[in-house]
Amino acid sequence: MNHHHFRVPAGKRIRLQDYDPGFTGHFPGENEVAAKLRQDVEKLAKQQDMLYAQNRYALLLILQGMDCAGKDGTIRHVMSGVNPQGTQVHSFKAPSVEELNHEFLWRSTKVLPERGRVCLFNRSYYEEVLVVRVHPQLLEAQKLPPGTNGKRLWKDRFHDINAFERHLTRKGTLILKFFLHLSKAEQRRRLLTRIDTPEKNWKFSPGDVKERSYWDDYMNAYEDALNHTSTEWAPWYIVPADHKWFTQTVVADVIVARLKSLKLSYPRLSAADHRRLMKARKLLRADAGK
């Protein structure tokens, strides 16, 4: 799979309208891609095990997208084979009073992955240049200093995010960001399914329909964010989201490939540690039958 087809090039302006939410590559359907997804899930489990054992790098995965884009399902399927002990998932809802009393990166910073761990952000600090940009009245609750809430606010936040992510990558965190690109027509279908299927009623929120009315504003905000914050060190991937099976396949494929680039391995024992290991082995064998 060609990752460059989905990766937003750093420094080159893209238009979301040039990316097809229904794109499925050369795969005609879910059955044809099932084997690849299963293999990538197994590979990811192996890579994550080495990541945990080596304890040198961390992996931060960021999933963004409109309501019904498939963020939860992608997390569930792609991460189905990994060891929960080395994985964290954080979903970011409306900020609390405590969070609003800190700068906008604070609530994300305190749950960043430690070395050896995989952390998924279901939505993230990018909401501060997305939903807050579409609904600028939300800025009132952030109590920003005078003079900081002007035309440069969004560019300043893009700059802060890029610097924040550069710092993390320098210290060993691999950052992969996925925008699940859903069409407006497919979102409508999925919202209706939530209403018409009793066991999915709990997923539906009237606010989803209200936010849908801001669709164009959100697309403009996403496009601007993608163009300003896809960097060599923390790239964005625009993943077609109209077909969930393809979304999951792309995300899994990218993660596996990028983890492989770290050349992860299990820790090698020193000569002294190896001697202690052999001594323990000898004692355990001598203990047989006791």
CSV table of C-alpha atoms in Angstrom, one decimal:
chain,number,residue,atom,x,y,z
A,1,MET,CA,0.0,0.0,0.0
A,2,ASN,CA,1.4,3.4,-1.0
A,3,HIS,CA,1.4,5.6,2.1
A,4,HIS,CA,2.3,8.7,0.2
A,5,HIS,CA,-1.2,8.6,-1.4
A,6,PHE,CA,-2.6,9.3,2.1
A,7,ARG,CA,0.2,11.3,3.7
A,8,VAL,CA,-0.2,15.1,3.7
A,9,PRO,CA,3.2,16.5,2.4
A,10,ALA,CA,4.9,18.9,4.6
A,11,GLY,CA,5.0,22.4,3.2
A,12,LYS,CA,2.7,21.7,0.3
A,13,ARG,CA,-0.8,22.9,0.3
A,14,ILE,CA,-3.6,20.3,-0.2
A,15,ARG,CA,-7.3,20.6,-0.8
A,16,LEU,CA,-9.7,18.1,0.9
A,17,GLN,CA,-11.9,18.1,-2.2
A,18,ASP,CA,-9.1,16.3,-4.0
A,19,TYR,CA,-9.3,13.3,-1.6
A,20,ASP,CA,-12.1,10.8,-2.2
A,21,PRO,CA,-13.8,9.6,1.0
A,22,GLY,CA,-15.0,6.5,-0.9
A,23,PHE,CA,-11.5,5.5,-2.2
A,24,THR,CA,-10.6,1.8,-1.7
A,25,GLY,CA,-7.5,1.4,-3.8
A,26,HIS,CA,-7.3,-1.8,-5.7
A,27,PHE,CA,-9.4,-3.7,-3.1
A,28,PRO,CA,-12.9,-4.5,-4.4
A,29,GLY,CA,-14.4,-5.3,-1.0
A,30,GLU,CA,-14.0,-6.2,2.6
A,31,ASN,CA,-13.4,-9.9,2.0
A,32,GLU,CA,-10.4,-9.2,-0.2
A,33,VAL,CA,-8.8,-7.0,2.5
A,34,ALA,CA,-9.6,-9.1,5.5
A,35,ALA,CA,-6.4,-11.2,5.3
A,36,LYS,CA,-4.2,-8.2,5.0
A,37,LEU,CA,-5.8,-6.5,8.0
A,38,ARG,CA,-5.5,-9.7,10.1
A,39,GLN,CA,-1.8,-9.9,9.2
A,40,ASP,CA,-1.1,-6.3,10.0
A,41,VAL,CA,-2.9,-6.7,13.4
A,42,GLU,CA,-0.6,-9.6,14.1
A,43,LYS,CA,2.5,-7.6,13.0
A,44,LEU,CA,1.4,-4.7,15.2
A,45,ALA,CA,1.1,-7.0,18.2
A,46,LYS,CA,4.7,-8.1,17.6
A,47,GLN,CA,6.0,-4.6,17.1
A,48,GLN,CA,4.2,-3.4,20.2
A,49,ASP,CA,5.7,-6.2,22.3
A,50,MET,CA,9.2,-5.1,21.2
A,51,LEU,CA,8.3,-1.5,21.8
A,52,TYR,CA,7.3,-2.4,25.4
A,53,ALA,CA,10.3,-4.6,26.0
A,54,GLN,CA,12.9,-2.1,24.6
A,55,ASN,CA,11.4,0.8,26.6
A,56,ARG,CA,13.1,3.4,24.4
A,57,TYR,CA,10.3,4.8,22.2
A,58,ALA,CA,6.7,5.7,22.7
A,59,LEU,CA,3.9,5.8,20.0
A,60,LEU,CA,1.2,8.5,20.0
A,61,LEU,CA,-1.7,7.9,17.6
A,62,ILE,CA,-4.1,10.7,17.0
A,63,LEU,CA,-7.5,10.1,15.4
A,64,GLN,CA,-9.6,13.0,14.2
A,65,GLY,CA,-12.8,13.1,12.2
A,66,MET,CA,-16.4,14.2,12.0
A,67,ASP,CA,-19.1,12.4,14.1
A,68,CYS,CA,-19.6,8.8,12.8
A,69,ALA,CA,-16.2,8.8,11.0
A,70,GLY,CA,-15.4,5.4,12.6
A,71,LYS,CA,-12.8,6.4,15.2
A,72,ASP,CA,-14.0,4.0,17.9
A,73,GLY,CA,-14.3,1.1,15.4
A,74,THR,CA,-10.8,1.8,14.0
A,75,ILE,CA,-9.3,1.7,17.5
A,76,ARG,CA,-11.2,-1.5,18.4
A,77,HIS,CA,-10.1,-3.4,15.2
A,78,VAL,CA,-6.6,-2.2,14.7
A,79,MET,CA,-5.6,-2.6,18.3
A,80,SER,CA,-7.4,-5.9,18.8
A,81,GLY,CA,-4.2,-7.9,19.1
A,82,VAL,CA,-2.0,-5.7,21.3
A,83,ASN,CA,-1.3,-6.2,24.9
A,84,PRO,CA,-3.6,-3.9,27.0
A,85,GLN,CA,-0.8,-3.5,29.5
A,86,GLY,CA,1.2,-1.4,27.0
A,87,THR,CA,-1.7,0.5,25.6
A,88,GLN,CA,-3.7,3.5,26.6
A,89,VAL,CA,-6.8,5.2,25.0
A,90,HIS,CA,-7.9,8.7,25.9
A,91,SER,CA,-11.1,10.3,24.5
A,92,PHE,CA,-11.3,14.1,24.8
A,93,LYS,CA,-14.7,15.5,25.4
A,94,ALA,CA,-15.7,19.1,26.3
A,95,PRO,CA,-13.0,20.5,28.7
A,96,SER,CA,-13.6,20.7,32.4
A,97,VAL,CA,-13.3,23.8,34.5
A,98,GLU,CA,-9.9,22.6,35.7
A,99,GLU,CA,-8.7,22.1,32.1
A,100,LEU,CA,-10.0,25.5,31.0
A,101,ASN,CA,-7.9,27.1,33.7
A,102,HIS,CA,-4.8,25.7,32.0
A,103,GLU,CA,-3.3,26.4,28.6
A,104,PHE,CA,-4.9,24.3,25.8
A,105,LEU,CA,-2.2,21.6,25.6
A,106,TRP,CA,-2.2,20.8,29.3
A,107,ARG,CA,-4.9,18.2,29.4
A,108,SER,CA,-3.2,16.2,26.6
A,109,THR,CA,0.3,16.6,28.1
A,110,LYS,CA,-0.6,14.9,31.3
A,111,VAL,CA,-1.7,11.7,29.6
A,112,LEU,CA,1.1,11.4,27.0
A,113,PRO,CA,2.5,7.9,26.7
A,114,GLU,CA,5.5,6.9,28.7
A,115,ARG,CA,8.4,5.0,27.0
A,116,GLY,CA,7.4,1.6,25.7
A,117,ARG,CA,3.7,2.4,25.5
A,118,VAL,CA,1.2,3.0,22.7
A,119,CYS,CA,-1.3,5.8,23.4
A,120,LEU,CA,-4.3,6.6,21.2
A,121,PHE,CA,-6.0,10.0,21.4
A,122,ASN,CA,-9.7,9.8,20.2
A,123,ARG,CA,-9.9,13.5,19.3
A,124,SER,CA,-7.1,15.5,20.8
A,125,TYR,CA,-5.6,19.0,21.3
A,126,TYR,CA,-6.5,19.6,17.6
A,127,GLU,CA,-10.0,20.3,18.8
A,128,GLU,CA,-8.6,23.7,19.8
A,129,VAL,CA,-8.1,24.6,16.1
A,130,LEU,CA,-11.2,22.7,14.9
A,131,VAL,CA,-14.4,22.9,17.1
A,132,VAL,CA,-13.2,26.0,18.8
A,133,ARG,CA,-12.6,27.6,15.4
A,134,VAL,CA,-16.0,26.7,14.2
A,135,HIS,CA,-17.5,27.9,17.4
A,136,PRO,CA,-15.3,30.8,18.5
A,137,GLN,CA,-17.7,31.7,21.4
A,138,LEU,CA,-16.0,28.8,23.2
A,139,LEU,CA,-12.9,30.9,23.5
A,140,GLU,CA,-14.7,33.1,26.1
A,141,ALA,CA,-14.4,30.3,28.6
A,142,GLN,CA,-10.6,30.0,28.1
A,143,LYS,CA,-10.0,33.4,29.7
A,144,LEU,CA,-7.2,34.3,27.2
A,145,PRO,CA,-5.0,37.3,28.0
A,146,PRO,CA,-5.9,40.6,26.3
A,147,GLY,CA,-4.5,40.8,22.8
A,148,THR,CA,-4.2,37.1,22.2
A,149,ASN,CA,-7.6,36.5,20.8
A,150,GLY,CA,-7.1,38.1,17.4
A,151,LYS,CA,-6.5,37.1,13.8
A,152,ARG,CA,-3.2,35.5,14.7
A,153,LEU,CA,-4.7,33.1,17.2
A,154,TRP,CA,-5.0,30.1,14.9
A,155,LYS,CA,-1.5,30.6,13.4
A,156,ASP,CA,-0.1,30.9,16.9
A,157,ARG,CA,-1.8,27.6,17.9
A,158,PHE,CA,-0.5,25.9,14.8
A,159,HIS,CA,3.0,27.1,15.7
A,160,ASP,CA,2.6,25.9,19.3
A,161,ILE,CA,1.4,22.5,18.2
A,162,ASN,CA,4.2,22.0,15.8
A,163,ALA,CA,6.8,23.0,18.4
A,164,PHE,CA,5.1,20.7,21.0
A,165,GLU,CA,5.2,17.7,18.6
A,166,ARG,CA,8.8,18.5,17.6
A,167,HIS,CA,9.8,18.3,21.2
A,168,LEU,CA,8.1,15.0,21.7
A,169,THR,CA,9.6,13.4,18.6
A,170,ARG,CA,13.1,14.5,19.6
A,171,LYS,CA,12.6,12.7,22.9
A,172,GLY,CA,11.5,9.4,21.3
A,173,THR,CA,7.8,9.7,20.7
A,174,LEU,CA,6.6,8.6,17.2
A,175,ILE,CA,3.5,10.7,16.4
A,176,LEU,CA,1.1,9.5,13.7
A,177,LYS,CA,-2.0,11.6,13.0
A,178,PHE,CA,-5.0,10.3,11.1
A,179,PHE,CA,-7.9,12.3,9.7
A,180,LEU,CA,-10.8,10.0,8.9
A,181,HIS,CA,-12.2,11.6,5.9
A,182,LEU,CA,-16.0,10.9,5.8
A,183,SER,CA,-18.4,12.2,3.2
A,184,LYS,CA,-21.5,14.2,4.2
A,185,ALA,CA,-23.7,11.6,2.5
A,186,GLU,CA,-22.2,8.7,4.4
A,187,GLN,CA,-22.4,10.5,7.7
A,188,ARG,CA,-26.1,11.0,7.1
A,189,ARG,CA,-26.5,7.3,6.5
A,190,ARG,CA,-24.7,6.3,9.6
A,191,LEU,CA,-26.7,8.8,11.8
A,192,LEU,CA,-29.9,7.4,10.4
A,193,THR,CA,-28.6,3.9,11.3
A,194,ARG,CA,-28.0,5.0,14.9
A,195,ILE,CA,-31.6,6.2,15.0
A,196,ASP,CA,-33.2,3.2,13.3
A,197,THR,CA,-31.3,0.5,15.1
A,198,PRO,CA,-32.4,0.2,18.8
A,199,GLU,CA,-29.1,-1.2,20.0
A,200,LYS,CA,-27.3,1.8,18.5
A,201,ASN,CA,-29.7,4.5,19.9
A,202,TRP,CA,-27.3,5.2,22.7
A,203,LYS,CA,-24.7,6.4,20.2
A,204,PHE,CA,-26.9,9.1,18.8
A,205,SER,CA,-26.8,12.6,20.1
A,206,PRO,CA,-29.1,15.5,18.8
A,207,GLY,CA,-25.9,17.6,18.9
A,208,ASP,CA,-24.5,15.5,16.0
A,209,VAL,CA,-27.2,16.8,13.7
A,210,LYS,CA,-26.6,20.4,14.8
A,211,GLU,CA,-22.9,20.1,14.2
A,212,ARG,CA,-23.6,18.6,10.8
A,213,SER,CA,-25.1,22.0,9.8
A,214,TYR,CA,-21.5,23.4,10.2
A,215,TRP,CA,-20.1,20.9,7.8
A,216,ASP,CA,-18.4,23.4,5.4
A,217,ASP,CA,-16.9,25.3,8.3
A,218,TYR,CA,-15.4,22.1,9.7
A,219,MET,CA,-14.0,21.1,6.4
A,220,ASN,CA,-12.3,24.5,6.1
A,221,ALA,CA,-10.9,24.2,9.6
A,222,TYR,CA,-9.6,20.7,9.0
A,223,GLU,CA,-8.0,21.7,5.7
A,224,ASP,CA,-6.2,24.6,7.3
A,225,ALA,CA,-5.1,22.5,10.2
A,226,LEU,CA,-3.8,19.7,7.9
A,227,ASN,CA,-1.9,22.2,5.8
A,228,HIS,CA,-0.3,23.9,8.8
A,229,THR,CA,0.5,21.0,11.0
A,230,SER,CA,1.6,18.1,8.8
A,231,THR,CA,5.3,18.0,9.3
A,232,GLU,CA,8.2,15.7,8.6
A,233,TRP,CA,8.3,14.7,12.2
A,234,ALA,CA,4.5,14.4,12.8
A,235,PRO,CA,2.7,13.8,9.5
A,236,TRP,CA,-1.0,13.7,8.9
A,237,TYR,CA,-2.7,10.9,6.9
A,238,ILE,CA,-6.0,11.6,5.2
A,239,VAL,CA,-7.7,8.2,5.4
A,240,PRO,CA,-10.9,7.6,3.3
A,241,ALA,CA,-13.6,6.8,5.8
A,242,ASP,CA,-16.7,5.9,3.8
A,243,HIS,CA,-15.8,2.2,4.0
A,244,LYS,CA,-14.8,1.2,7.5
A,245,TRP,CA,-12.9,-1.9,6.4
A,246,PHE,CA,-10.6,0.2,4.2
A,247,THR,CA,-10.1,2.8,6.9
A,248,GLN,CA,-9.0,0.2,9.4
A,249,THR,CA,-6.7,-1.4,6.8
A,250,VAL,CA,-4.9,1.9,5.9
A,251,VAL,CA,-4.4,2.9,9.6
A,252,ALA,CA,-3.0,-0.5,10.5
A,253,ASP,CA,-0.7,-0.6,7.5
A,254,VAL,CA,0.7,2.9,8.2
A,255,ILE,CA,1.3,2.1,11.9
A,256,VAL,CA,3.1,-1.2,11.1
A,257,ALA,CA,5.3,0.4,8.5
A,258,ARG,CA,6.3,3.4,10.7
A,259,LEU,CA,7.0,1.2,13.7
A,260,LYS,CA,9.2,-1.0,11.5
A,261,SER,CA,11.2,2.1,10.6
A,262,LEU,CA,12.3,2.4,14.3
A,263,LYS,CA,14.1,-1.0,13.9
A,264,LEU,CA,12.7,-2.2,17.3
A,265,SER,CA,14.3,-5.2,19.0
A,266,TYR,CA,14.2,-7.1,22.2
A,267,PRO,CA,16.9,-6.0,24.8
A,268,ARG,CA,20.2,-7.8,24.6
A,269,LEU,CA,21.6,-9.0,27.9
A,270,SER,CA,25.1,-8.0,29.0
A,271,ALA,CA,27.7,-10.7,29.7
A,272,ALA,CA,27.1,-10.3,33.4
A,273,ASP,CA,23.3,-10.6,33.0
A,274,HIS,CA,23.8,-13.6,30.8
A,275,ARG,CA,25.9,-15.4,33.4
A,276,ARG,CA,23.2,-14.7,36.0
A,277,LEU,CA,20.6,-16.1,33.7
A,278,MET,CA,22.6,-19.3,33.2
A,279,LYS,CA,23.1,-19.6,37.0
A,280,ALA,CA,19.3,-19.2,37.5
A,281,ARG,CA,18.7,-21.9,34.8
A,282,LYS,CA,21.1,-24.3,36.5
A,283,LEU,CA,19.3,-23.8,39.8
A,284,LEU,CA,15.9,-24.3,38.3
A,285,ARG,CA,17.0,-27.5,36.5
A,286,ALA,CA,18.5,-28.8,39.8
A,287,ASP,CA,15.2,-28.1,41.4
A,288,ALA,CA,13.3,-30.5,39.2
A,289,GLY,CA,11.3,-33.1,41.1
A,290,LYS,CA,11.7,-31.5,44.5
